[in-house]
mmCIF file of C-alpha atoms in Angstrom:
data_model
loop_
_atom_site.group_PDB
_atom_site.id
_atom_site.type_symbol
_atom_site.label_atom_id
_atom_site.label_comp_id
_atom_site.label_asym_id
_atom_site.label_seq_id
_atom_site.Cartn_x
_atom_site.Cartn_y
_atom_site.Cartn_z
ATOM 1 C CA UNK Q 1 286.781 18.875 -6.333
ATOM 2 C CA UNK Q 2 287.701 17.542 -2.981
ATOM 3 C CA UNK Q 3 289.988 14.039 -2.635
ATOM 4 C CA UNK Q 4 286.994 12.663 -0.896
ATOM 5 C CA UNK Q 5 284.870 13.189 -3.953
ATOM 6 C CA UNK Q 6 287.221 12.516 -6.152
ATOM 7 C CA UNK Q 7 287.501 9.025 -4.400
ATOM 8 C CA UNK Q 8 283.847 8.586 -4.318
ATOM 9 C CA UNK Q 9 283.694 9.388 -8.190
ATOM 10 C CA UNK Q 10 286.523 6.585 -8.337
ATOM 11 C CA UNK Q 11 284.763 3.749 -6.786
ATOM 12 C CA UNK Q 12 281.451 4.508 -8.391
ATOM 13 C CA UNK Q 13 283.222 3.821 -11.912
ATOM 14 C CA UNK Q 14 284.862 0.474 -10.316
ATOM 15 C CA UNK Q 15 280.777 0.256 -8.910
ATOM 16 C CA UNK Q 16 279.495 0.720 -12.685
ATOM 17 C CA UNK Q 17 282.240 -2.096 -13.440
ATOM 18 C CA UNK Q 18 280.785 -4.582 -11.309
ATOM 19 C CA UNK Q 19 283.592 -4.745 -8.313
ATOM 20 C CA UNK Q 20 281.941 -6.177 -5.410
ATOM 21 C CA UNK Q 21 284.488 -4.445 -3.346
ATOM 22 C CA UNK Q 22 283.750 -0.935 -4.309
ATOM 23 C CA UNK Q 23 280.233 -1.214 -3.601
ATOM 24 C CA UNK Q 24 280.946 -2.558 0.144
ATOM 25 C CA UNK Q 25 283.003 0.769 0.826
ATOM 26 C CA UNK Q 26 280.172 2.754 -1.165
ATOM 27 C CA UNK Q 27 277.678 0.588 1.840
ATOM 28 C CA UNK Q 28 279.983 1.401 4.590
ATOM 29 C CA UNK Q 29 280.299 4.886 3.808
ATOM 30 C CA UNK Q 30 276.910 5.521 3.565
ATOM 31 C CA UNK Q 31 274.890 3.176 5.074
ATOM 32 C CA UNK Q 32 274.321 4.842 8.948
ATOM 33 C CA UNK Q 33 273.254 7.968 7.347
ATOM 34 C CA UNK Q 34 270.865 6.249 5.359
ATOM 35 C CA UNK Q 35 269.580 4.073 8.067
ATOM 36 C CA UNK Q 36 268.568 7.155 9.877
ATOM 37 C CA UNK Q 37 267.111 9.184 7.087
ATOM 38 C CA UNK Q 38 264.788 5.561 6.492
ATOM 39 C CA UNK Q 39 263.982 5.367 10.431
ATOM 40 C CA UNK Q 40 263.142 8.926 10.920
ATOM 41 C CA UNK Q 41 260.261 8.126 8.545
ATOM 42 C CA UNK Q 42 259.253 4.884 8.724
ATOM 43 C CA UNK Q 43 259.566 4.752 12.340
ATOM 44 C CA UNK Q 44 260.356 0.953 12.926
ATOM 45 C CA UNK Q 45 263.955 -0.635 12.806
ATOM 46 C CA UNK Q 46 263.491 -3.592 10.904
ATOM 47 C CA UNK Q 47 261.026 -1.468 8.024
ATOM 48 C CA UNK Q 48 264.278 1.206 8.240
ATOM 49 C CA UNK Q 49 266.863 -1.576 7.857
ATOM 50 C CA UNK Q 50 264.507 -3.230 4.732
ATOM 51 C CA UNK Q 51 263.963 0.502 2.790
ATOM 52 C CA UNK Q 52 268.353 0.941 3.520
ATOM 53 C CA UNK Q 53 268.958 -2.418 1.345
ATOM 54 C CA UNK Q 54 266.318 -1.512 -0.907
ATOM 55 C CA UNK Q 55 267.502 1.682 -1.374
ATOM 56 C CA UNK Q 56 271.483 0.281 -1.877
ATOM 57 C CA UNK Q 57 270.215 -2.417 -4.375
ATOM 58 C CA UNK Q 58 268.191 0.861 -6.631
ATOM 59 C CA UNK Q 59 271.389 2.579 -6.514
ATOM 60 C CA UNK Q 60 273.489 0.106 -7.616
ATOM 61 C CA UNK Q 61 271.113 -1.473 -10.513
ATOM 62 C CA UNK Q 62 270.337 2.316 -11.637
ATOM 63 C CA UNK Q 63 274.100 3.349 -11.068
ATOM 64 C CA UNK Q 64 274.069 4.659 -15.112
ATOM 65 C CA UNK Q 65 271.147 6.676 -14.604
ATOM 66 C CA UNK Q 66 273.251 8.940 -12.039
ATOM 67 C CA UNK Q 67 274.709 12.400 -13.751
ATOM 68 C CA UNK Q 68 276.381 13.726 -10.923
ATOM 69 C CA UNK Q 69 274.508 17.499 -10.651
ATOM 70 C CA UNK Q 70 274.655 16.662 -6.793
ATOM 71 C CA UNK Q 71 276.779 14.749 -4.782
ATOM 72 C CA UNK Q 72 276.539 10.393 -4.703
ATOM 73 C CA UNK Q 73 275.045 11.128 -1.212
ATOM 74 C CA UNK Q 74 272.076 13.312 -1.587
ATOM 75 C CA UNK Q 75 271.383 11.416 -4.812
ATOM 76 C CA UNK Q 76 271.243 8.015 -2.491
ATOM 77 C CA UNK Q 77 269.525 9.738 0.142
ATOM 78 C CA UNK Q 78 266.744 10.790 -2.435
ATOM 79 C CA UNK Q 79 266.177 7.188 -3.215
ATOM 80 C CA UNK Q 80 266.052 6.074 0.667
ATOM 81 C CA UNK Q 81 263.772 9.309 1.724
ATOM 82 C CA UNK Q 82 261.460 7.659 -1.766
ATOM 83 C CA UNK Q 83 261.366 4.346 -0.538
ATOM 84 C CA UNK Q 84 260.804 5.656 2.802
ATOM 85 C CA UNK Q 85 257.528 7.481 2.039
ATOM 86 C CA UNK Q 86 256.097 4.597 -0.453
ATOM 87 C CA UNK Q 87 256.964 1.791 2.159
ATOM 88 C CA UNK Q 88 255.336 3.835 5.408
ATOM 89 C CA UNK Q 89 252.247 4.699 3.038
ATOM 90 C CA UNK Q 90 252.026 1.090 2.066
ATOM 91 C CA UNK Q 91 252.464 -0.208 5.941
ATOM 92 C CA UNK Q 92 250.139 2.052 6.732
ATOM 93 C CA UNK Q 93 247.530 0.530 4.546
ATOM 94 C CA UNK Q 94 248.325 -3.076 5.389
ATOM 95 C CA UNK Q 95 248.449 -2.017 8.957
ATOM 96 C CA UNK Q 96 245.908 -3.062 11.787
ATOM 97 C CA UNK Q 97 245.956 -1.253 15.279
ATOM 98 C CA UNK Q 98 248.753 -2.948 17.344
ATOM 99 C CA UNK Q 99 248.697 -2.742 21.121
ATOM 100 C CA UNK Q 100 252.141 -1.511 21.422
ATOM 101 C CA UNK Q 101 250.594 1.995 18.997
ATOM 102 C CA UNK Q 102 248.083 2.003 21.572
ATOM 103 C CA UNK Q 103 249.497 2.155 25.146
ATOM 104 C CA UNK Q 104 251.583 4.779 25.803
ATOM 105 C CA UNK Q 105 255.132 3.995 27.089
ATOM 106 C CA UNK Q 106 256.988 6.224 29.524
ATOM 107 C CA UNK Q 107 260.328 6.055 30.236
ATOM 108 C CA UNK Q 108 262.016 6.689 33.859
ATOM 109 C CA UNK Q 109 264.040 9.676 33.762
ATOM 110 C CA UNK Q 110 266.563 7.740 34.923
ATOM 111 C CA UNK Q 111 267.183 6.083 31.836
ATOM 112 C CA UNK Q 112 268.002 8.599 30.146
ATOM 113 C CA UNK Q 113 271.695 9.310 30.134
ATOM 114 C CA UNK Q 114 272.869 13.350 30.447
ATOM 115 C CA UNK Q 115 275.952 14.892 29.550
ATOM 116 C CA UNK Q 116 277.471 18.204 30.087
ATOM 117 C CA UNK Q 117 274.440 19.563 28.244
ATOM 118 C CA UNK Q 118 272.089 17.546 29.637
ATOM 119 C CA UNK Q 119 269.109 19.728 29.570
ATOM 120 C CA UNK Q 120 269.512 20.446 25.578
ATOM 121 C CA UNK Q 121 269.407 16.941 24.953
ATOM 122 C CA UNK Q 122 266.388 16.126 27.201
ATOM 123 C CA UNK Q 123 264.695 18.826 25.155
ATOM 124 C CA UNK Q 124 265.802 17.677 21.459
ATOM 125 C CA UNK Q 125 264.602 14.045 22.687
ATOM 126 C CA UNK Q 126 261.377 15.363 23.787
ATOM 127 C CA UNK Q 127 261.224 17.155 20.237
ATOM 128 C CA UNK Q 128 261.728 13.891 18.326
ATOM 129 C CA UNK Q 129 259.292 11.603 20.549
ATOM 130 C CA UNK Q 130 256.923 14.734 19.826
ATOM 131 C CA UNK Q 131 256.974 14.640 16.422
ATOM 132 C CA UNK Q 132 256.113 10.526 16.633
ATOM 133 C CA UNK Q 133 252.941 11.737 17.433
ATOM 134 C CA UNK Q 134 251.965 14.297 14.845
ATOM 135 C CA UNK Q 135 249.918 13.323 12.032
ATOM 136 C CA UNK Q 136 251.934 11.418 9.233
ATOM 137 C CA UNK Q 137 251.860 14.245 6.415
ATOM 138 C CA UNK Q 138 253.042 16.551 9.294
ATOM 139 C CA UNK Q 139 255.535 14.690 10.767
ATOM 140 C CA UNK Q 140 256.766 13.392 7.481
ATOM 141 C CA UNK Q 141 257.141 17.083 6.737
ATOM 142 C CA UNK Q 142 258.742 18.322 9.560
ATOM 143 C CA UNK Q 143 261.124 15.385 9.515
ATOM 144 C CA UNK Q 144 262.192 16.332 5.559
ATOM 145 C CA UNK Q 145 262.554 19.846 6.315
ATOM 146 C CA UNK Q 146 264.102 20.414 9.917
ATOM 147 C CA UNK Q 147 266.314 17.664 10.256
ATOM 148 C CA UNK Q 148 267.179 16.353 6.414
ATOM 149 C CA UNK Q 149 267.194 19.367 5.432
ATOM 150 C CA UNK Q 150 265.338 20.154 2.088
ATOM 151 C CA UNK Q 151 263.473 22.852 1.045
ATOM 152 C CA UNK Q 152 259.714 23.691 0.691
ATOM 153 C CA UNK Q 153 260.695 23.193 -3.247
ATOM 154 C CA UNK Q 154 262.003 19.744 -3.092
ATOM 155 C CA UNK Q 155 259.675 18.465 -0.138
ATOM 156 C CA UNK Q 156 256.694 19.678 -2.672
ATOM 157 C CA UNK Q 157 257.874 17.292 -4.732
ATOM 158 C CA UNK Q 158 258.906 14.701 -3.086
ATOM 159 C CA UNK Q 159 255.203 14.545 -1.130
ATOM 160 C CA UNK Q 160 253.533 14.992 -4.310
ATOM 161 C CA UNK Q 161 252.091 17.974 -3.100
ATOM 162 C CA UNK Q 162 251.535 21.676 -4.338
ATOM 163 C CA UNK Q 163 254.691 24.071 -3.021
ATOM 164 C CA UNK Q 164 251.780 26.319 -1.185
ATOM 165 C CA UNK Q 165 250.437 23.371 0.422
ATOM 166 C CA UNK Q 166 253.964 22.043 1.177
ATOM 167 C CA UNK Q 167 254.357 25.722 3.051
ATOM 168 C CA UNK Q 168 251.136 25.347 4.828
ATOM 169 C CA UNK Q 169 251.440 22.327 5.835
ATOM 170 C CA UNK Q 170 254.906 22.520 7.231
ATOM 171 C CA UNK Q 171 253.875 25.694 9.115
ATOM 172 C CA UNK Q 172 250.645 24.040 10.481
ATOM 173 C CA UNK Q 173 253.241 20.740 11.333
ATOM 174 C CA UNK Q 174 255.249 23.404 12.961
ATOM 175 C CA UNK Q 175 252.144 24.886 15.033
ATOM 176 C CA UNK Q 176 250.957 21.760 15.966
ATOM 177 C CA UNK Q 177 254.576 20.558 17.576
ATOM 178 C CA UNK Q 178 254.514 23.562 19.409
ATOM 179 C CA UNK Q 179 251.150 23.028 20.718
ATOM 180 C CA UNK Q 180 252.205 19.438 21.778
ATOM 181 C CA UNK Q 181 255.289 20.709 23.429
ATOM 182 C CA UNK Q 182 253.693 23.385 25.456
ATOM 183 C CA UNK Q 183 250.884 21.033 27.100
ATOM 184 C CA UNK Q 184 253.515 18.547 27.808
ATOM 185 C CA UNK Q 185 255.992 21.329 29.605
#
């Protein structure tokens, strides 16, 4: 067991003993990475910043119910990629057609901001404003697989989804980005 683990294990029992302080450094350790994981599915700031707390306060109240098969931090991030996916379903359900989802918005290249590898990070941006615009099962896909991560296995379940139809959709998510990409080369 690494000292970083062993530290973590630490401050989850002072966590489980109700020490305000421990679960601040838990939050600051964690709570960027989480932030992220919430935006790159929710796609809005203030939703992302909402599901993060959420996610914190479910951790903390169900702090007992964690057994430690996998690390504190994909055991949190299962909670924030949950909350994630039940918040953007129920936003999209509430959710009338804003002008802002309407117009399209293009930036001046000029904005964007290159470093020694520019070109490779002009491409991975294009990637992730691609995805924006897939359809929300594939993009929600994509986004669980590619960049978080997970397996066909684990994004079966966590979409509530058949594993076959978790590997054709994923491939079809796939096809469909690199349509997208292509016509907008």
């Amino acid at each position: 067991m690494s000292h970083q683990n062993e530290h973590t294990d630490a401050l989850l029992k002072a966590c489980l003993e109700g020490k305000s302080t421990a679960q601040m450094e838990i939050y600051n350790r964690y709570y960027k990475a989480m932030y992220n994981t919430a935006f790159r599915i929710v796609k809005d700031s203030a939703e992302a910043e909402d599901v993060m707390q959420e996610s914190f306060l479910n951790a903390f109240t169900k702090l007992q119910t964690f057994k430690g098969d996998v690390t504190f931090g994909a055991w949190l991030k299962r909670i924030v990629i949950n909350n994630s996916i039940y918040h953007y379903k129920k936003q999209q359900k509430t959710r009338s057609v804003q002008l802002d989802d309407v117009m399209y918005k293009v930036e001046d290249n000029d904005e964007v901001a290159l470093n020694d590898n520019g070109y490779t990070e002009l491409k991975a941006q294009k990637v992730m404003e691609t995805m924006k615009s897939l359809k929300d099962n594939y993009r929600v896909s994509l986004t669980l697989h590619l960049i978080e991560g997970y397996d066909y296995e684990e994004i079966s379940e966590i979409m509530n989804i058949s594993y076959a139809n978790c590997r054709t959709t994923i491939s079809r998510a796939k096809e469909s980005l690199r349509k997208k990409l292509t016509v907008n080369a």
